[in-house]
Amino acid sequence: MSTNGKRLFIARHGETVFNAVARMQGQHAVHTPLTRAGFLQADAMGRALAPWFDGKPTPILWSSTAGRALQTLAIVAEHVGADWHQTKADDRLQEIDVGDWSERTYADIHAEIGPFVDHDAGLFTVRPPNGEWYDDIAHRLNDWIADATSEPGDAIVLMHGMSARVLRGLLLGADPHPLCNVPIADSLPQGSMVMIQDGIEQIVTLGEGQLERA
């Protein structure tokens, strides 16, 4: 998919207290804070990103409205001299809504309903009760892509594990995944950042955290 020549630097937020204990966050209203590891991941992403903007215009900042994404972006933006207060916070960049699973641990849900994650793909095999499915994420992100690529300038995009994989899949023109019939990119470790320009992806930095989860 064309980005009209602009570079989109896409990353998931740093590790949170919920991530650390494998607890579902989704669109949970409480803004779960970053752990110490999460701060280090954000700082490492910012350091890796800085050379990409040496001598170039300051990027546009986009973020999910979730506190964990905005908190991560504040650290990343400092490394490239961007003004966090100018961030375009957008609900369309939010994580998959896990509905009734919100705040529950993966282990607790597994004990109740049995296997619900395809571990090879890192995707749900069951739609979260009263939550979203992957086509819902794709719909809102396609709408966001149209807006984001219509304005000039490169952009940093801070979001979430599952929604970032859908965004990358759409931008890369990935084949629809057989589990959900939606283009979804491969999972990357937490603390990773990629750059996508006109359908081509480059790794800015590859983190050492856990693979992406909601």
PDB file of C-alpha atoms in Angstrom:
ATOM      1  CA  MET A   1       0.000   0.000   0.000  1.00  0.00           C
ATOM      2  CA  SER A   2       1.299   3.454  -0.888  1.00  0.00           C
ATOM      3  CA  THR A   3       2.192   5.856   1.905  1.00  0.00           C
ATOM      4  CA  ASN A   4       2.596   8.665  -0.651  1.00  0.00           C
ATOM      5  CA  GLY A   5       6.340   8.547  -0.137  1.00  0.00           C
ATOM      6  CA  LYS A   6       6.192   9.320   3.571  1.00  0.00           C
ATOM      7  CA  ARG A   7       7.932   7.141   6.132  1.00  0.00           C
ATOM      8  CA  LEU A   8       5.811   5.675   8.919  1.00  0.00           C
ATOM      9  CA  PHE A   9       7.787   4.609  11.999  1.00  0.00           C
ATOM     10  CA  ILE A  10       5.539   2.150  13.811  1.00  0.00           C
ATOM     11  CA  ALA A  11       6.045   0.743  17.293  1.00  0.00           C
ATOM     12  CA  ARG A  12       4.197  -0.863  20.143  1.00  0.00           C
ATOM     13  CA  HIS A  13       4.295   0.738  23.593  1.00  0.00           C
ATOM     14  CA  GLY A  14       6.870  -0.482  26.131  1.00  0.00           C
ATOM     15  CA  GLU A  15       6.121  -3.247  28.615  1.00  0.00           C
ATOM     16  CA  THR A  16       3.432  -2.429  31.188  1.00  0.00           C
ATOM     17  CA  VAL A  17       2.558  -3.882  34.562  1.00  0.00           C
ATOM     18  CA  PHE A  18      -0.223  -5.853  32.830  1.00  0.00           C
ATOM     19  CA  ASN A  19       2.157  -7.220  30.163  1.00  0.00           C
ATOM     20  CA  ALA A  20       4.550  -8.363  32.869  1.00  0.00           C
ATOM     21  CA  VAL A  21       1.962 -10.734  34.361  1.00  0.00           C
ATOM     22  CA  ALA A  22       0.219 -11.701  31.061  1.00  0.00           C
ATOM     23  CA  ARG A  23      -2.957  -9.794  31.909  1.00  0.00           C
ATOM     24  CA  MET A  24      -5.301  -8.544  29.168  1.00  0.00           C
ATOM     25  CA  GLN A  25      -5.367  -4.787  28.590  1.00  0.00           C
ATOM     26  CA  GLY A  26      -7.149  -4.199  25.292  1.00  0.00           C
ATOM     27  CA  GLN A  27      -9.044  -0.918  25.560  1.00  0.00           C
ATOM     28  CA  HIS A  28      -9.293  -1.117  29.354  1.00  0.00           C
ATOM     29  CA  ALA A  29      -9.984   2.383  30.686  1.00  0.00           C
ATOM     30  CA  VAL A  30      -7.258   2.308  33.351  1.00  0.00           C
ATOM     31  CA  HIS A  31      -3.969   3.607  31.935  1.00  0.00           C
ATOM     32  CA  THR A  32      -1.615   0.860  33.036  1.00  0.00           C
ATOM     33  CA  PRO A  33       1.910   2.276  33.552  1.00  0.00           C
ATOM     34  CA  LEU A  34       5.165   1.141  32.023  1.00  0.00           C
ATOM     35  CA  THR A  35       7.492  -1.089  34.002  1.00  0.00           C
ATOM     36  CA  ARG A  36      11.177  -0.293  34.366  1.00  0.00           C
ATOM     37  CA  ALA A  37      11.760  -2.639  31.401  1.00  0.00           C
ATOM     38  CA  GLY A  38       9.131  -0.674  29.471  1.00  0.00           C
ATOM     39  CA  PHE A  39      10.975   2.603  30.049  1.00  0.00           C
ATOM     40  CA  LEU A  40      14.218   1.009  28.872  1.00  0.00           C
ATOM     41  CA  GLN A  41      12.486  -0.304  25.745  1.00  0.00           C
ATOM     42  CA  ALA A  42      11.093   3.155  24.958  1.00  0.00           C
ATOM     43  CA  ASP A  43      14.491   4.745  25.468  1.00  0.00           C
ATOM     44  CA  ALA A  44      16.172   2.148  23.239  1.00  0.00           C
ATOM     45  CA  MET A  45      13.614   2.767  20.476  1.00  0.00           C
ATOM     46  CA  GLY A  46      14.227   6.502  20.700  1.00  0.00           C
ATOM     47  CA  ARG A  47      18.006   6.100  20.506  1.00  0.00           C
ATOM     48  CA  ALA A  48      17.703   3.810  17.471  1.00  0.00           C
ATOM     49  CA  LEU A  49      15.293   6.215  15.782  1.00  0.00           C
ATOM     50  CA  ALA A  50      17.345   9.400  16.239  1.00  0.00           C
ATOM     51  CA  PRO A  51      19.796   8.805  13.316  1.00  0.00           C
ATOM     52  CA  TRP A  52      16.850   8.435  10.909  1.00  0.00           C
ATOM     53  CA  PHE A  53      15.957  12.093  11.544  1.00  0.00           C
ATOM     54  CA  ASP A  54      19.430  13.605  11.623  1.00  0.00           C
ATOM     55  CA  GLY A  55      19.149  16.688   9.408  1.00  0.00           C
ATOM     56  CA  LYS A  56      15.539  15.906   8.469  1.00  0.00           C
ATOM     57  CA  PRO A  57      12.297  17.706   9.403  1.00  0.00           C
ATOM     58  CA  THR A  58      10.724  16.837  12.753  1.00  0.00           C
ATOM     59  CA  PRO A  59       8.198  13.999  12.344  1.00  0.00           C
ATOM     60  CA  ILE A  60       4.483  14.143  12.965  1.00  0.00           C
ATOM     61  CA  LEU A  61       3.518  12.271  16.136  1.00  0.00           C
ATOM     62  CA  TRP A  62       0.570   9.881  16.178  1.00  0.00           C
ATOM     63  CA  SER A  63      -0.496   7.777  19.149  1.00  0.00           C
ATOM     64  CA  SER A  64      -3.237   5.582  20.458  1.00  0.00           C
ATOM     65  CA  THR A  65      -5.175   7.404  23.160  1.00  0.00           C
ATOM     66  CA  ALA A  66      -4.071   4.779  25.707  1.00  0.00           C
ATOM     67  CA  GLY A  67      -1.771   6.127  28.396  1.00  0.00           C
ATOM     68  CA  ARG A  68       0.827   3.401  27.866  1.00  0.00           C
ATOM     69  CA  ALA A  69       1.278   4.439  24.226  1.00  0.00           C
ATOM     70  CA  LEU A  70       1.409   8.169  25.044  1.00  0.00           C
ATOM     71  CA  GLN A  71       3.895   7.507  27.841  1.00  0.00           C
ATOM     72  CA  THR A  72       6.155   5.543  25.490  1.00  0.00           C
ATOM     73  CA  LEU A  73       5.897   8.224  22.808  1.00  0.00           C
ATOM     74  CA  ALA A  74       6.982  10.928  25.250  1.00  0.00           C
ATOM     75  CA  ILE A  75      10.312   9.129  25.692  1.00  0.00           C
ATOM     76  CA  VAL A  76      10.747   8.320  21.993  1.00  0.00           C
ATOM     77  CA  ALA A  77       9.883  11.872  20.877  1.00  0.00           C
ATOM     78  CA  GLU A  78      12.536  13.382  23.132  1.00  0.00           C
ATOM     79  CA  HIS A  79      15.253  11.603  21.140  1.00  0.00           C
ATOM     80  CA  VAL A  80      14.190  13.230  17.852  1.00  0.00           C
ATOM     81  CA  GLY A  81      13.381  16.677  19.249  1.00  0.00           C
ATOM     82  CA  ALA A  82       9.645  16.365  18.563  1.00  0.00           C
ATOM     83  CA  ASP A  83       7.054  18.152  20.719  1.00  0.00           C
ATOM     84  CA  TRP A  84       4.957  15.522  22.521  1.00  0.00           C
ATOM     85  CA  HIS A  85       2.274  18.148  23.156  1.00  0.00           C
ATOM     86  CA  GLN A  86       1.583  18.200  19.408  1.00  0.00           C
ATOM     87  CA  THR A  87       0.728  14.471  19.381  1.00  0.00           C
ATOM     88  CA  LYS A  88      -2.310  13.441  17.365  1.00  0.00           C
ATOM     89  CA  ALA A  89      -3.956  11.014  19.810  1.00  0.00           C
ATOM     90  CA  ASP A  90      -6.431   8.856  17.907  1.00  0.00           C
ATOM     91  CA  ASP A  91      -8.803   6.113  19.088  1.00  0.00           C
ATOM     92  CA  ARG A  92      -8.420   4.350  15.727  1.00  0.00           C
ATOM     93  CA  LEU A  93      -4.902   3.340  16.833  1.00  0.00           C
ATOM     94  CA  GLN A  94      -6.213   1.621  19.971  1.00  0.00           C
ATOM     95  CA  GLU A  95      -5.591  -2.044  20.736  1.00  0.00           C
ATOM     96  CA  ILE A  96      -8.113  -4.758  19.920  1.00  0.00           C
ATOM     97  CA  ASP A  97     -11.089  -4.462  22.276  1.00  0.00           C
ATOM     98  CA  VAL A  98     -10.994  -7.668  24.333  1.00  0.00           C
ATOM     99  CA  GLY A  99     -14.439  -7.046  25.823  1.00  0.00           C
ATOM    100  CA  ASP A 100     -15.232  -9.303  28.777  1.00  0.00           C
ATOM    101  CA  TRP A 101     -11.631 -10.544  28.885  1.00  0.00           C
ATOM    102  CA  SER A 102     -10.360  -7.119  29.936  1.00  0.00           C
ATOM    103  CA  GLU A 103      -8.169  -7.244  33.086  1.00  0.00           C
ATOM    104  CA  ARG A 104      -8.161 -11.059  33.129  1.00  0.00           C
ATOM    105  CA  THR A 105      -4.996 -13.119  32.764  1.00  0.00           C
ATOM    106  CA  TYR A 106      -4.385 -15.382  29.798  1.00  0.00           C
ATOM    107  CA  ALA A 107      -4.048 -18.300  32.225  1.00  0.00           C
ATOM    108  CA  ASP A 108      -7.431 -17.582  33.821  1.00  0.00           C
ATOM    109  CA  ILE A 109      -9.206 -17.426  30.457  1.00  0.00           C
ATOM    110  CA  HIS A 110      -7.474 -20.613  29.289  1.00  0.00           C
ATOM    111  CA  ALA A 111      -8.597 -22.409  32.452  1.00  0.00           C
ATOM    112  CA  GLU A 112     -12.185 -21.345  31.785  1.00  0.00           C
ATOM    113  CA  ILE A 113     -12.609 -21.941  28.039  1.00  0.00           C
ATOM    114  CA  GLY A 114      -9.556 -23.942  26.984  1.00  0.00           C
ATOM    115  CA  PRO A 115      -7.035 -22.956  24.284  1.00  0.00           C
ATOM    116  CA  PHE A 116      -7.976 -19.643  22.693  1.00  0.00           C
ATOM    117  CA  VAL A 117      -4.641 -18.495  21.213  1.00  0.00           C
ATOM    118  CA  ASP A 118      -2.841 -19.929  18.199  1.00  0.00           C
ATOM    119  CA  HIS A 119       0.687 -19.753  19.588  1.00  0.00           C
ATOM    120  CA  ASP A 120       2.365 -20.125  16.196  1.00  0.00           C
ATOM    121  CA  ALA A 121       0.474 -17.126  14.814  1.00  0.00           C
ATOM    122  CA  GLY A 122       0.090 -15.261  18.111  1.00  0.00           C
ATOM    123  CA  LEU A 123      -3.586 -14.671  17.314  1.00  0.00           C
ATOM    124  CA  PHE A 124      -6.862 -15.354  19.076  1.00  0.00           C
ATOM    125  CA  THR A 125      -8.853 -18.282  17.742  1.00  0.00           C
ATOM    126  CA  VAL A 126     -11.999 -17.114  19.549  1.00  0.00           C
ATOM    127  CA  ARG A 127     -13.586 -13.683  19.336  1.00  0.00           C
ATOM    128  CA  PRO A 128     -13.501 -11.962  22.745  1.00  0.00           C
ATOM    129  CA  PRO A 129     -17.043 -11.805  24.147  1.00  0.00           C
ATOM    130  CA  ASN A 130     -18.416  -8.294  23.555  1.00  0.00           C
ATOM    131  CA  GLY A 131     -15.088  -7.384  21.935  1.00  0.00           C
ATOM    132  CA  GLU A 132     -13.628  -6.823  18.486  1.00  0.00           C
ATOM    133  CA  TRP A 133     -12.390  -9.141  15.779  1.00  0.00           C
ATOM    134  CA  TYR A 134      -9.509  -8.494  13.392  1.00  0.00           C
ATOM    135  CA  ASP A 135     -11.712  -7.142  10.609  1.00  0.00           C
ATOM    136  CA  ASP A 136     -12.961  -4.477  13.027  1.00  0.00           C
ATOM    137  CA  ILE A 137      -9.373  -3.347  13.609  1.00  0.00           C
ATOM    138  CA  ALA A 138      -8.652  -3.344   9.869  1.00  0.00           C
ATOM    139  CA  HIS A 139     -11.719  -1.207   9.183  1.00  0.00           C
ATOM    140  CA  ARG A 140     -10.727   1.564  11.584  1.00  0.00           C
ATOM    141  CA  LEU A 141      -7.063   1.424  10.558  1.00  0.00           C
ATOM    142  CA  ASN A 142      -7.882   1.702   6.857  1.00  0.00           C
ATOM    143  CA  ASP A 143      -9.755   4.872   7.738  1.00  0.00           C
ATOM    144  CA  TRP A 144      -6.728   6.129   9.706  1.00  0.00           C
ATOM    145  CA  ILE A 145      -4.306   5.301   6.857  1.00  0.00           C
ATOM    146  CA  ALA A 146      -6.315   7.469   4.468  1.00  0.00           C
ATOM    147  CA  ASP A 147      -6.005  10.432   6.838  1.00  0.00           C
ATOM    148  CA  ALA A 148      -2.383   9.889   7.878  1.00  0.00           C
ATOM    149  CA  THR A 149      -0.985   9.449   4.368  1.00  0.00           C
ATOM    150  CA  SER A 150      -2.829  12.455   2.962  1.00  0.00           C
ATOM    151  CA  GLU A 151      -0.676  14.933   4.890  1.00  0.00           C
ATOM    152  CA  PRO A 152       3.012  15.596   4.111  1.00  0.00           C
ATOM    153  CA  GLY A 153       5.887  14.577   6.360  1.00  0.00           C
ATOM    154  CA  ASP A 154       7.158  11.450   8.057  1.00  0.00           C
ATOM    155  CA  ALA A 155       5.373  10.162  11.134  1.00  0.00           C
ATOM    156  CA  ILE A 156       6.039   8.219  14.325  1.00  0.00           C
ATOM    157  CA  VAL A 157       3.100   5.974  15.222  1.00  0.00           C
ATOM    158  CA  LEU A 158       2.864   4.546  18.761  1.00  0.00           C
ATOM    159  CA  MET A 159       0.222   1.901  19.283  1.00  0.00           C
ATOM    160  CA  HIS A 160      -0.233  -1.712  20.405  1.00  0.00           C
ATOM    161  CA  GLY A 161       0.825  -5.273  19.705  1.00  0.00           C
ATOM    162  CA  MET A 162      -2.177  -6.642  17.865  1.00  0.00           C
ATOM    163  CA  SER A 163      -3.336  -3.443  16.188  1.00  0.00           C
ATOM    164  CA  ALA A 164       0.219  -2.687  14.999  1.00  0.00           C
ATOM    165  CA  ARG A 165       0.400  -6.104  13.330  1.00  0.00           C
ATOM    166  CA  VAL A 166      -2.831  -5.374  11.459  1.00  0.00           C
ATOM    167  CA  LEU A 167      -1.584  -1.908  10.447  1.00  0.00           C
ATOM    168  CA  ARG A 168       1.692  -3.344   9.187  1.00  0.00           C
ATOM    169  CA  GLY A 169      -0.170  -6.096   7.341  1.00  0.00           C
ATOM    170  CA  LEU A 170      -2.365  -3.561   5.563  1.00  0.00           C
ATOM    171  CA  LEU A 171       0.550  -1.288   4.645  1.00  0.00           C
ATOM    172  CA  LEU A 172       2.661  -4.209   3.416  1.00  0.00           C
ATOM    173  CA  GLY A 173      -0.142  -5.761   1.388  1.00  0.00           C
ATOM    174  CA  ALA A 174       0.174  -9.046   3.283  1.00  0.00           C
ATOM    175  CA  ASP A 175      -2.005 -11.996   2.335  1.00  0.00           C
ATOM    176  CA  PRO A 176      -5.123 -12.410   4.494  1.00  0.00           C
ATOM    177  CA  HIS A 177      -4.348 -14.702   7.431  1.00  0.00           C
ATOM    178  CA  PRO A 178      -6.339 -17.979   7.315  1.00  0.00           C
ATOM    179  CA  LEU A 179      -7.453 -17.583  10.946  1.00  0.00           C
ATOM    180  CA  CYS A 180      -9.244 -14.300  10.351  1.00  0.00           C
ATOM    181  CA  ASN A 181      -9.064 -13.370   6.646  1.00  0.00           C
ATOM    182  CA  VAL A 182      -7.289 -10.096   7.473  1.00  0.00           C
ATOM    183  CA  PRO A 183      -3.744  -9.073   6.432  1.00  0.00           C
ATOM    184  CA  ILE A 184      -1.579  -9.424   9.550  1.00  0.00           C
ATOM    185  CA  ALA A 185       2.193  -8.979   9.742  1.00  0.00           C
ATOM    186  CA  ASP A 186       4.493 -11.251  11.708  1.00  0.00           C
ATOM    187  CA  SER A 187       4.860 -10.685  15.433  1.00  0.00           C
ATOM    188  CA  LEU A 188       7.892  -8.770  16.677  1.00  0.00           C
ATOM    189  CA  PRO A 189       9.381  -8.664  20.195  1.00  0.00           C
ATOM    190  CA  GLN A 190       8.287  -5.827  22.454  1.00  0.00           C
ATOM    191  CA  GLY A 191      10.677  -2.895  22.090  1.00  0.00           C
ATOM    192  CA  SER A 192      10.826  -3.224  18.288  1.00  0.00           C
ATOM    193  CA  MET A 193      10.213  -0.441  15.784  1.00  0.00           C
ATOM    194  CA  VAL A 194       9.810  -0.632  12.008  1.00  0.00           C
ATOM    195  CA  MET A 195       9.751   1.880   9.180  1.00  0.00           C
ATOM    196  CA  ILE A 196       7.297   1.361   6.328  1.00  0.00           C
ATOM    197  CA  GLN A 197       7.407   3.398   3.128  1.00  0.00           C
ATOM    198  CA  ASP A 198       5.285   2.552   0.088  1.00  0.00           C
ATOM    199  CA  GLY A 199       4.867  -1.120   0.958  1.00  0.00           C
ATOM    200  CA  ILE A 200       8.469  -1.784   2.043  1.00  0.00           C
ATOM    201  CA  GLU A 201       9.373  -2.469   5.681  1.00  0.00           C
ATOM    202  CA  GLN A 202      12.731  -1.946   7.371  1.00  0.00           C
ATOM    203  CA  ILE A 203      13.592  -2.763  10.976  1.00  0.00           C
ATOM    204  CA  VAL A 204      14.666   0.304  12.953  1.00  0.00           C
ATOM    205  CA  THR A 205      15.397  -1.758  16.051  1.00  0.00           C
ATOM    206  CA  LEU A 206      14.509  -5.268  17.150  1.00  0.00           C
ATOM    207  CA  GLY A 207      13.611  -5.459  20.821  1.00  0.00           C
ATOM    208  CA  GLU A 208      14.293  -8.281  23.233  1.00  0.00           C
ATOM    209  CA  GLY A 209      10.928  -8.350  24.996  1.00  0.00           C
ATOM    210  CA  GLN A 210       8.061 -10.832  24.685  1.00  0.00           C
ATOM    211  CA  LEU A 211       6.263 -11.293  21.384  1.00  0.00           C
ATOM    212  CA  GLU A 212       3.288  -9.054  20.814  1.00  0.00           C
ATOM    213  CA  ARG A 213       0.124  -9.701  22.785  1.00  0.00           C
ATOM    214  CA  ALA A 214      -3.024  -7.658  23.261  1.00  0.00           C
TER     215      ALA A 214
END
